[in-house]
Amino acid sequence: MKNILLFGAGKSATFLIDYLLANAPRQKWHITVADNDLMLIKSKIGKSYYATPAAIDVKDQAVRQQLIQETDLVISLLPPALHIIIAKDCLHFSKNLLTASYIDPEIRKLQKDIQKAGLLFMYEMGLDPGIDHMSAMKLIHSIEKKGGQISSFKSYCGGLISPESNDNPWQYKISWNARNIVLAGSSGATYKEKGKTKEIEYAQLFDQSKTVQVPGLGKLAYYPNRDSLSYIDVYNLGNIPTFMRATLRYPDFCEGWNALVKLGLTDDSKKHPTDNVTYFKWASQNIKVDKQLSNEENVAQFLGVSSKSKLVRQLKYLGILNGELINLGEQSNAVVLQHVLEDRLKMEPADKDMIVMLHEIEFERRNMSTRLHSYMIVQGEDNLRTAMAKTVGLPLGIMAKLLLSGSLQLTGLQVPVMPEVYNPVLRELEEYDIRFEESFE
């Protein structure tokens, strides 16, 4: 019997837990799910004979280390800042670790120790990062094998709302961690275009005029991810002139988000008192308010739009132009905004989300220029079994199976860019309708 320990039973864990439990009888696994919310764990594992709930505070070292010591493999779906304590324990007790989160500077420091211990810490093994790396590397390796010279690589991915559930002026609902949505892009973005390094500041990032065409969906807006450049070496693309990774949204979302940034409502740097403060007072903290004008007119004037505009409708929809009191104590603007979004843009039980991923690769082979489009669209089932949970969780589950079956001889701190990982994982994902369509120009 092999033991798997999963930290985190939140939004992204649903499909992963289903996958592990479905495979447990045949693979002889037992799964322990650790989270601080016992009811949440029980709602995900049901009455399965192959699962044990562990309601713990992950910061409780003794309890956490006891669980890690007794397992064969650790999977972490905790918030990114908490991965490092799990990683250090895994190193201490010689356990392999899988997570969907980015490699950060903290884990980088352990790189040599992980390699020396002969362990595998597979990071970025979810959707984005994860499926994006695997599908991109499969294309890149295939083009290079046939003698193609790649000159441009652009990759886009977005967690969106499915067209049939798209019923608010933001064209957006939250299918994952709301804090990540609020802080997205706050450090600006760096990418490469036609040989030049481009740096975009936060205030300019959400320009909704940058769009791409996606078959069957039409025009989607995109904004570049924080640091595309670090992946040029990961993808082994050396001196490529154009390289960008970006996030997809419906155009209306980018326009609305631009307004929130201008109003200063995404700022996380300082706290303000919110007790007995109205939402409008909070939303207009950077505006010179004219008492002769309505709340809508004041905000519209500041943003340079009509008070009947779509932008003002979006802000009204969030309820931030009214006289209701916030009463959340001392909080940063970003925390207040997160509270607003979780209330106003939440997914209802029957809502469906949608994941869209698109790669555009330009290459030359035998003096012929070719552009390759490869795209994936995945629909969720409802607000629990979301496309986001499916595409984040299943790669981790499949990777766990590869590792525990002994069919993978890989060690060190890694991301999934090697054929021995991406081939079996992408193949099995197709069984779950997670597949790419390709076209060439």
Coordinates of C-alpha atoms in Angstrom, one line a residue:
M1 CA 0.0 0.0 0.0
K2 CA 1.4 3.4 -1.0
N3 CA 0.4 6.5 1.0
I4 CA -0.3 9.9 -0.6
L5 CA -0.6 13.0 1.5
L6 CA -2.5 15.9 0.0
F7 CA -2.3 19.4 1.6
G8 CA -5.2 21.6 0.7
A9 CA -8.8 20.6 -0.1
G10 CA -9.9 23.9 -1.6
K11 CA -11.3 24.9 -5.0
S12 CA -8.5 23.3 -7.1
A13 CA -8.5 20.0 -5.2
T14 CA -11.9 18.5 -6.3
F15 CA -10.9 16.6 -9.5
L16 CA -7.5 15.7 -8.0
I17 CA -9.2 14.0 -5.1
D18 CA -11.7 12.2 -7.4
Y19 CA -8.8 11.0 -9.6
L20 CA -6.7 9.7 -6.7
L21 CA -9.7 7.9 -5.1
A22 CA -10.8 6.4 -8.5
N23 CA -7.2 5.0 -9.0
A24 CA -6.7 4.0 -5.3
P25 CA -8.1 0.4 -5.5
R26 CA -6.1 -0.6 -8.6
Q27 CA -2.9 1.2 -7.6
K28 CA -3.2 0.2 -3.9
W29 CA -3.1 3.8 -2.6
H30 CA -4.3 5.4 0.5
I31 CA -4.9 9.1 0.5
T32 CA -4.7 11.5 3.5
V33 CA -6.3 14.9 2.8
A34 CA -5.0 17.6 5.2
D35 CA -6.8 20.9 5.5
N36 CA -7.9 23.2 8.4
D37 CA -11.6 22.6 7.4
L38 CA -12.8 19.1 8.3
M39 CA -16.3 19.6 6.7
L40 CA -14.6 20.7 3.5
I41 CA -12.4 17.6 3.4
K42 CA -15.3 15.3 4.1
S43 CA -17.4 16.9 1.4
K44 CA -14.6 16.0 -1.1
I45 CA -13.7 12.5 0.0
G46 CA -17.2 11.3 0.9
K47 CA -17.2 7.9 2.7
S48 CA -14.3 6.4 0.7
Y49 CA -12.5 3.5 2.3
Y50 CA -9.3 4.8 0.6
A51 CA -9.2 8.2 2.2
T52 CA -8.6 9.7 5.6
P53 CA -9.3 13.3 6.6
A54 CA -6.7 15.2 8.7
A55 CA -8.0 18.5 10.1
I56 CA -4.8 20.3 10.9
D57 CA -3.2 23.7 11.2
V58 CA -0.4 23.4 8.6
K59 CA 1.8 25.6 10.7
D60 CA 1.6 23.1 13.6
Q61 CA 5.1 21.6 13.0
A62 CA 4.7 18.4 15.1
V63 CA 1.4 17.3 13.5
R64 CA 2.5 18.3 9.9
Q65 CA 5.8 16.4 10.2
Q66 CA 4.2 13.3 11.6
L67 CA 1.9 13.2 8.5
I68 CA 4.8 13.8 6.1
Q69 CA 7.0 11.1 7.8
E70 CA 4.3 8.5 7.3
T71 CA 3.6 9.0 3.6
D72 CA 5.3 8.0 0.3
L73 CA 4.4 11.1 -1.7
V74 CA 3.4 14.7 -0.8
I75 CA 1.1 16.9 -3.0
S76 CA 0.7 20.5 -2.0
L77 CA -2.2 22.7 -3.1
L78 CA -1.7 25.2 -0.3
P79 CA -1.3 28.9 -0.9
P80 CA 2.2 29.5 -2.6
A81 CA 3.7 31.1 0.5
L82 CA 3.2 27.9 2.5
H83 CA 4.9 25.5 0.1
I84 CA 8.3 26.2 1.5
I85 CA 7.6 24.7 4.9
I86 CA 6.2 21.6 3.2
A87 CA 9.3 21.4 0.9
K88 CA 11.7 21.7 3.8
D89 CA 10.0 18.8 5.6
C90 CA 9.9 16.7 2.5
L91 CA 13.7 17.3 2.1
H92 CA 14.2 16.4 5.8
F93 CA 12.2 13.2 5.6
S94 CA 13.2 12.2 2.0
K95 CA 9.8 12.5 0.4
N96 CA 9.0 13.4 -3.2
L97 CA 6.8 16.5 -3.7
L98 CA 4.4 17.6 -6.4
T99 CA 2.7 21.1 -6.6
A100 CA 1.0 23.3 -9.2
S101 CA 2.8 26.4 -8.0
Y102 CA 5.6 28.4 -9.5
I103 CA 9.3 27.7 -8.6
D104 CA 10.1 30.7 -6.3
P105 CA 13.5 32.0 -5.0
E106 CA 13.0 30.2 -1.7
I107 CA 12.7 26.7 -3.2
R108 CA 15.6 27.6 -5.6
K109 CA 17.9 27.8 -2.6
L110 CA 17.2 24.1 -1.9
Q111 CA 17.9 23.0 -5.5
K112 CA 21.3 21.4 -4.8
D113 CA 20.1 19.6 -1.6
I114 CA 17.0 18.2 -3.5
Q115 CA 19.3 16.8 -6.2
K116 CA 21.8 15.4 -3.7
A117 CA 19.0 13.6 -1.8
G118 CA 17.9 12.0 -5.1
L119 CA 14.4 13.4 -4.6
L120 CA 12.0 14.7 -7.2
F121 CA 10.3 18.0 -6.4
M122 CA 8.0 18.6 -9.5
Y123 CA 6.8 22.2 -9.5
E124 CA 4.4 24.0 -12.0
M125 CA 2.5 20.8 -12.6
G126 CA -1.0 22.2 -12.9
L127 CA -2.7 24.2 -15.7
D128 CA -0.8 27.4 -16.1
P129 CA 1.9 26.7 -15.1
G130 CA 1.7 23.0 -16.1
I131 CA -0.3 22.0 -19.1
D132 CA 1.1 25.1 -20.9
H133 CA 4.7 23.9 -20.4
M134 CA 3.9 20.3 -21.5
S135 CA 1.9 21.2 -24.6
A136 CA 4.3 23.9 -25.6
M137 CA 7.4 21.6 -25.2
K138 CA 5.7 18.9 -27.2
L139 CA 5.2 21.3 -30.1
I140 CA 8.7 22.9 -29.8
H141 CA 10.4 19.5 -29.7
S142 CA 8.4 18.3 -32.7
I143 CA 9.2 21.4 -34.8
E144 CA 12.9 21.2 -33.9
K145 CA 13.1 17.5 -34.7
K146 CA 11.9 18.3 -38.2
G147 CA 14.6 21.0 -38.6
G148 CA 12.3 24.0 -38.0
Q149 CA 13.8 27.3 -36.7
I150 CA 11.4 29.0 -34.2
S151 CA 11.4 32.8 -34.3
S152 CA 8.3 33.6 -32.3
F153 CA 6.5 31.9 -29.4
K154 CA 3.4 33.3 -27.8
S155 CA 1.3 31.4 -25.2
Y156 CA -2.0 32.5 -23.8
C157 CA -4.2 31.0 -21.0
G158 CA -7.3 32.1 -19.1
G159 CA -9.8 30.9 -16.6
L160 CA -13.1 32.4 -18.0
I161 CA -16.8 32.0 -17.6
S162 CA -18.5 29.7 -20.1
P163 CA -20.7 31.7 -22.6
E164 CA -24.0 30.3 -21.2
S165 CA -23.1 31.5 -17.7
N166 CA -21.7 34.8 -18.9
D167 CA -24.4 37.1 -17.4
N168 CA -22.8 40.1 -15.8
P169 CA -21.2 43.2 -17.2
W170 CA -17.7 42.0 -16.1
Q171 CA -18.0 38.9 -18.3
Y172 CA -16.2 37.2 -15.4
K173 CA -16.8 34.9 -12.4
I174 CA -14.3 33.6 -9.9
S175 CA -13.3 29.9 -10.3
W176 CA -10.1 30.0 -8.3
N177 CA -8.1 31.9 -5.7
A178 CA -9.7 35.4 -5.5
R179 CA -6.6 37.0 -4.0
N180 CA -4.5 35.9 -7.0
I181 CA -7.0 37.7 -9.3
V182 CA -6.9 40.9 -7.3
L183 CA -3.0 41.0 -7.3
A184 CA -2.6 39.7 -10.9
G185 CA -0.2 41.9 -12.9
S186 CA 0.6 44.2 -10.0
S187 CA 4.3 43.8 -10.6
G188 CA 4.0 44.7 -14.3
A189 CA 5.2 42.4 -17.1
T190 CA 8.4 41.7 -19.1
Y191 CA 8.5 39.9 -22.4
K192 CA 10.4 40.0 -25.7
E193 CA 9.2 41.3 -29.1
K194 CA 11.1 41.4 -32.3
G195 CA 14.4 41.2 -30.5
K196 CA 13.6 44.0 -27.9
T197 CA 12.8 43.5 -24.3
K198 CA 9.5 45.1 -23.4
E199 CA 8.6 46.2 -19.9
I200 CA 5.0 47.1 -19.2
E201 CA 4.0 48.9 -16.0
Y202 CA 0.9 47.9 -14.1
A203 CA -1.0 51.0 -15.0
Q204 CA -0.7 50.1 -18.8
L205 CA -1.1 46.4 -18.5
F206 CA -4.9 46.0 -19.0
D207 CA -5.2 47.7 -22.3
Q208 CA -8.2 45.9 -23.8
S209 CA -7.2 46.6 -27.3
K210 CA -4.6 43.7 -27.3
T211 CA -6.6 40.7 -28.6
V212 CA -6.3 37.3 -30.2
Q213 CA -8.8 35.2 -32.1
V214 CA -9.9 31.9 -30.6
P215 CA -11.8 29.5 -32.9
G216 CA -15.5 29.2 -31.8
L217 CA -15.1 32.0 -29.2
G218 CA -14.0 35.0 -31.3
K219 CA -11.9 37.8 -29.9
L220 CA -10.4 37.6 -26.4
A221 CA -8.2 40.2 -24.7
Y222 CA -4.8 39.4 -23.2
Y223 CA -2.3 40.9 -20.9
P224 CA 1.4 39.7 -20.6
N225 CA 2.3 37.6 -17.5
R226 CA 4.8 39.1 -15.1
D227 CA 8.1 37.5 -16.3
S228 CA 8.1 35.7 -19.6
L229 CA 11.8 36.0 -20.1
S230 CA 12.8 33.4 -17.4
Y231 CA 11.0 30.7 -19.5
I232 CA 13.1 31.2 -22.6
D233 CA 15.9 29.1 -21.1
V234 CA 13.4 26.6 -19.6
Y235 CA 12.0 26.0 -23.1
N236 CA 15.6 26.0 -24.5
L237 CA 14.8 28.7 -27.1
G238 CA 18.1 30.6 -26.7
N239 CA 18.1 33.8 -28.8
I240 CA 14.4 33.7 -29.9
P241 CA 13.3 37.3 -31.1
T242 CA 9.7 37.1 -29.8
F243 CA 8.7 35.3 -26.6
M244 CA 5.6 36.1 -24.5
R245 CA 3.3 34.3 -22.0
A246 CA 0.0 36.0 -21.4
T247 CA -3.4 35.8 -19.6
L248 CA -6.7 35.7 -21.5
R249 CA -9.9 37.6 -20.5
Y250 CA -13.0 38.8 -22.3
P251 CA -12.3 42.4 -23.4
D252 CA -14.9 44.0 -21.0
F253 CA -13.0 42.6 -18.0
C254 CA -9.7 44.3 -19.0
E255 CA -11.5 47.6 -19.5
G256 CA -13.2 47.4 -16.1
W257 CA -10.1 46.2 -14.3
N258 CA -8.2 49.2 -15.8
A259 CA -10.7 51.4 -14.0
L260 CA -10.1 49.6 -10.7
V261 CA -6.4 50.1 -11.1
K262 CA -6.8 53.8 -11.9
L263 CA -9.0 54.2 -8.8
G264 CA -6.3 52.7 -6.6
L265 CA -8.5 49.9 -5.4
T266 CA -6.1 47.0 -6.2
D267 CA -3.4 48.5 -3.9
D268 CA -2.1 46.1 -1.2
S269 CA 0.6 48.3 0.2
K270 CA -1.1 50.1 3.1
K271 CA -4.1 49.5 5.4
H272 CA -7.0 51.9 5.9
P273 CA -9.8 51.9 8.5
T274 CA -13.0 50.7 6.9
D275 CA -15.4 50.7 9.8
N276 CA -18.3 53.2 9.2
V277 CA -16.8 53.9 5.8
T278 CA -19.1 53.6 2.8
Y279 CA -18.2 51.7 -0.3
F280 CA -18.4 55.0 -2.3
K281 CA -16.1 56.8 0.1
W282 CA -13.6 54.0 -0.3
A283 CA -14.0 53.8 -4.1
S284 CA -13.5 57.6 -4.4
Q285 CA -10.5 58.0 -2.1
N286 CA -8.4 59.3 -5.0
I287 CA -11.1 61.5 -6.5
K288 CA -12.0 65.1 -5.8
V289 CA -15.7 64.6 -5.1
D290 CA -18.1 67.3 -6.2
K291 CA -21.1 67.3 -3.9
Q292 CA -23.3 68.7 -6.8
L293 CA -22.8 65.5 -8.8
S294 CA -24.1 62.0 -8.2
N295 CA -21.7 59.2 -7.2
E296 CA -21.8 57.8 -10.8
E297 CA -21.0 61.3 -12.3
N298 CA -18.1 61.8 -9.9
V299 CA -16.5 58.5 -10.9
A300 CA -17.3 58.9 -14.6
Q301 CA -15.7 62.3 -14.6
F302 CA -12.5 61.0 -13.0
L303 CA -12.3 58.1 -15.5
G304 CA -13.2 60.3 -18.5
V305 CA -16.3 58.4 -19.5
S306 CA -20.0 59.0 -19.6
S307 CA -22.0 58.3 -16.4
K308 CA -24.2 55.9 -18.5
S309 CA -21.1 54.0 -19.8
K310 CA -20.4 50.3 -19.5
L311 CA -17.6 51.1 -17.1
V312 CA -19.9 52.9 -14.7
R313 CA -22.3 50.0 -15.0
Q314 CA -19.5 47.6 -14.1
L315 CA -18.6 49.6 -11.0
K316 CA -22.3 49.8 -10.0
Y317 CA -22.7 46.1 -10.4
L318 CA -19.9 45.6 -7.8
G319 CA -21.9 47.8 -5.4
I320 CA -19.0 50.1 -4.8
L321 CA -20.8 53.3 -5.8
N322 CA -23.4 53.0 -3.0
G323 CA -23.7 54.2 0.6
E324 CA -23.4 50.8 2.3
L325 CA -20.8 50.5 5.1
I326 CA -17.8 48.2 4.6
N327 CA -17.0 47.5 8.3
L328 CA -14.0 45.1 7.8
G329 CA -11.6 46.8 10.3
E330 CA -8.2 47.9 9.1
Q331 CA -7.6 46.5 5.6
S332 CA -5.7 47.2 2.4
N333 CA -7.7 48.2 -0.7
A334 CA -6.9 44.9 -2.3
V335 CA -8.4 43.0 0.7
V336 CA -11.6 45.1 0.5
L337 CA -11.8 44.5 -3.3
Q338 CA -11.3 40.8 -2.8
H339 CA -14.2 40.8 -0.4
V340 CA -16.4 42.6 -3.0
L341 CA -15.5 40.3 -5.9
E342 CA -16.1 37.1 -3.8
D343 CA -19.6 38.4 -3.1
R344 CA -20.5 39.9 -6.5
L345 CA -18.6 37.7 -9.0
K346 CA -19.0 34.3 -7.4
M347 CA -20.1 31.3 -9.4
E348 CA -23.6 30.1 -8.7
P349 CA -24.2 26.4 -8.3
A350 CA -25.2 25.8 -11.9
D351 CA -22.6 28.1 -13.4
K352 CA -19.9 26.7 -15.7
D353 CA -16.4 28.0 -16.1
M354 CA -14.1 27.5 -19.1
I355 CA -10.4 27.2 -19.6
V356 CA -8.9 28.5 -22.9
M357 CA -5.2 27.9 -23.8
L358 CA -3.6 29.0 -27.1
H359 CA -0.1 28.7 -28.4
E360 CA 1.1 30.6 -31.5
I361 CA 4.5 29.5 -32.8
E362 CA 6.2 30.9 -35.9
F363 CA 9.0 29.0 -37.5
E364 CA 10.9 28.5 -40.7
R365 CA 11.7 25.2 -42.3
R366 CA 13.2 24.7 -45.8
N367 CA 12.8 28.5 -46.4
M368 CA 9.1 28.3 -45.8
S369 CA 7.6 30.4 -43.0
T370 CA 4.8 28.7 -41.0
R371 CA 2.6 29.8 -38.2
L372 CA 1.2 27.1 -35.9
H373 CA -1.9 27.6 -33.8
S374 CA -2.6 25.1 -31.1
Y375 CA -5.6 25.6 -28.8
M376 CA -7.5 23.9 -26.0
I377 CA -11.0 24.7 -24.6
V378 CA -12.2 22.9 -21.5
Q379 CA -15.7 23.4 -20.1
G380 CA -16.5 22.9 -16.4
E381 CA -19.5 20.9 -15.1
D382 CA -20.8 23.2 -12.3
N383 CA -19.3 25.5 -9.6
L384 CA -17.6 22.6 -7.8
R385 CA -16.4 20.5 -10.7
T386 CA -14.9 23.4 -12.5
A387 CA -12.7 23.3 -15.6
M388 CA -10.1 25.1 -13.4
A389 CA -10.1 22.3 -10.8
K390 CA -10.0 19.7 -13.6
T391 CA -7.0 21.2 -15.5
V392 CA -5.0 22.0 -12.3
G393 CA -5.8 18.7 -10.5
L394 CA -5.6 16.0 -13.1
P395 CA -1.9 16.7 -14.2
L396 CA -0.9 16.3 -10.5
G397 CA -2.9 13.1 -10.2
I398 CA -1.4 11.6 -13.4
M399 CA 2.1 12.6 -12.3
A400 CA 1.5 10.9 -8.9
K401 CA 0.6 7.7 -10.7
L402 CA 3.8 7.9 -12.9
L403 CA 6.0 8.4 -9.9
L404 CA 4.5 5.8 -7.6
S405 CA 4.4 3.2 -10.3
G406 CA 8.2 3.5 -10.6
S407 CA 8.1 4.3 -14.3
L408 CA 9.9 7.6 -13.9
Q409 CA 13.6 7.9 -13.0
L410 CA 13.8 11.7 -12.6
T411 CA 15.3 13.7 -9.7
G412 CA 15.9 17.3 -8.7
L413 CA 13.8 20.4 -8.7
Q414 CA 11.9 20.2 -12.0
V415 CA 9.1 21.6 -14.2
P416 CA 7.3 19.3 -16.7
V417 CA 9.2 20.0 -19.9
M418 CA 10.7 16.6 -20.6
P419 CA 9.1 14.0 -23.0
E420 CA 9.0 11.2 -20.3
V421 CA 6.6 13.5 -18.4
Y422 CA 4.6 15.4 -21.0
N423 CA 3.9 12.4 -23.3
P424 CA 2.1 10.1 -20.8
V425 CA 0.5 13.1 -19.0
L426 CA -0.9 14.7 -22.2
R427 CA -2.0 11.3 -23.5
E428 CA -4.0 10.5 -20.4
L429 CA -5.5 14.0 -20.2
E430 CA -7.1 13.4 -23.6
E431 CA -9.2 10.6 -21.9
Y432 CA -10.7 13.5 -19.9
D433 CA -11.4 15.7 -23.0
I434 CA -8.4 17.9 -22.3
R435 CA -6.9 18.0 -25.8
F436 CA -5.5 20.5 -28.3
E437 CA -6.6 21.3 -31.9
E438 CA -3.9 22.4 -34.3
S439 CA -3.8 24.4 -37.5
F440 CA -1.0 25.6 -39.7
E441 CA -0.7 28.7 -41.9

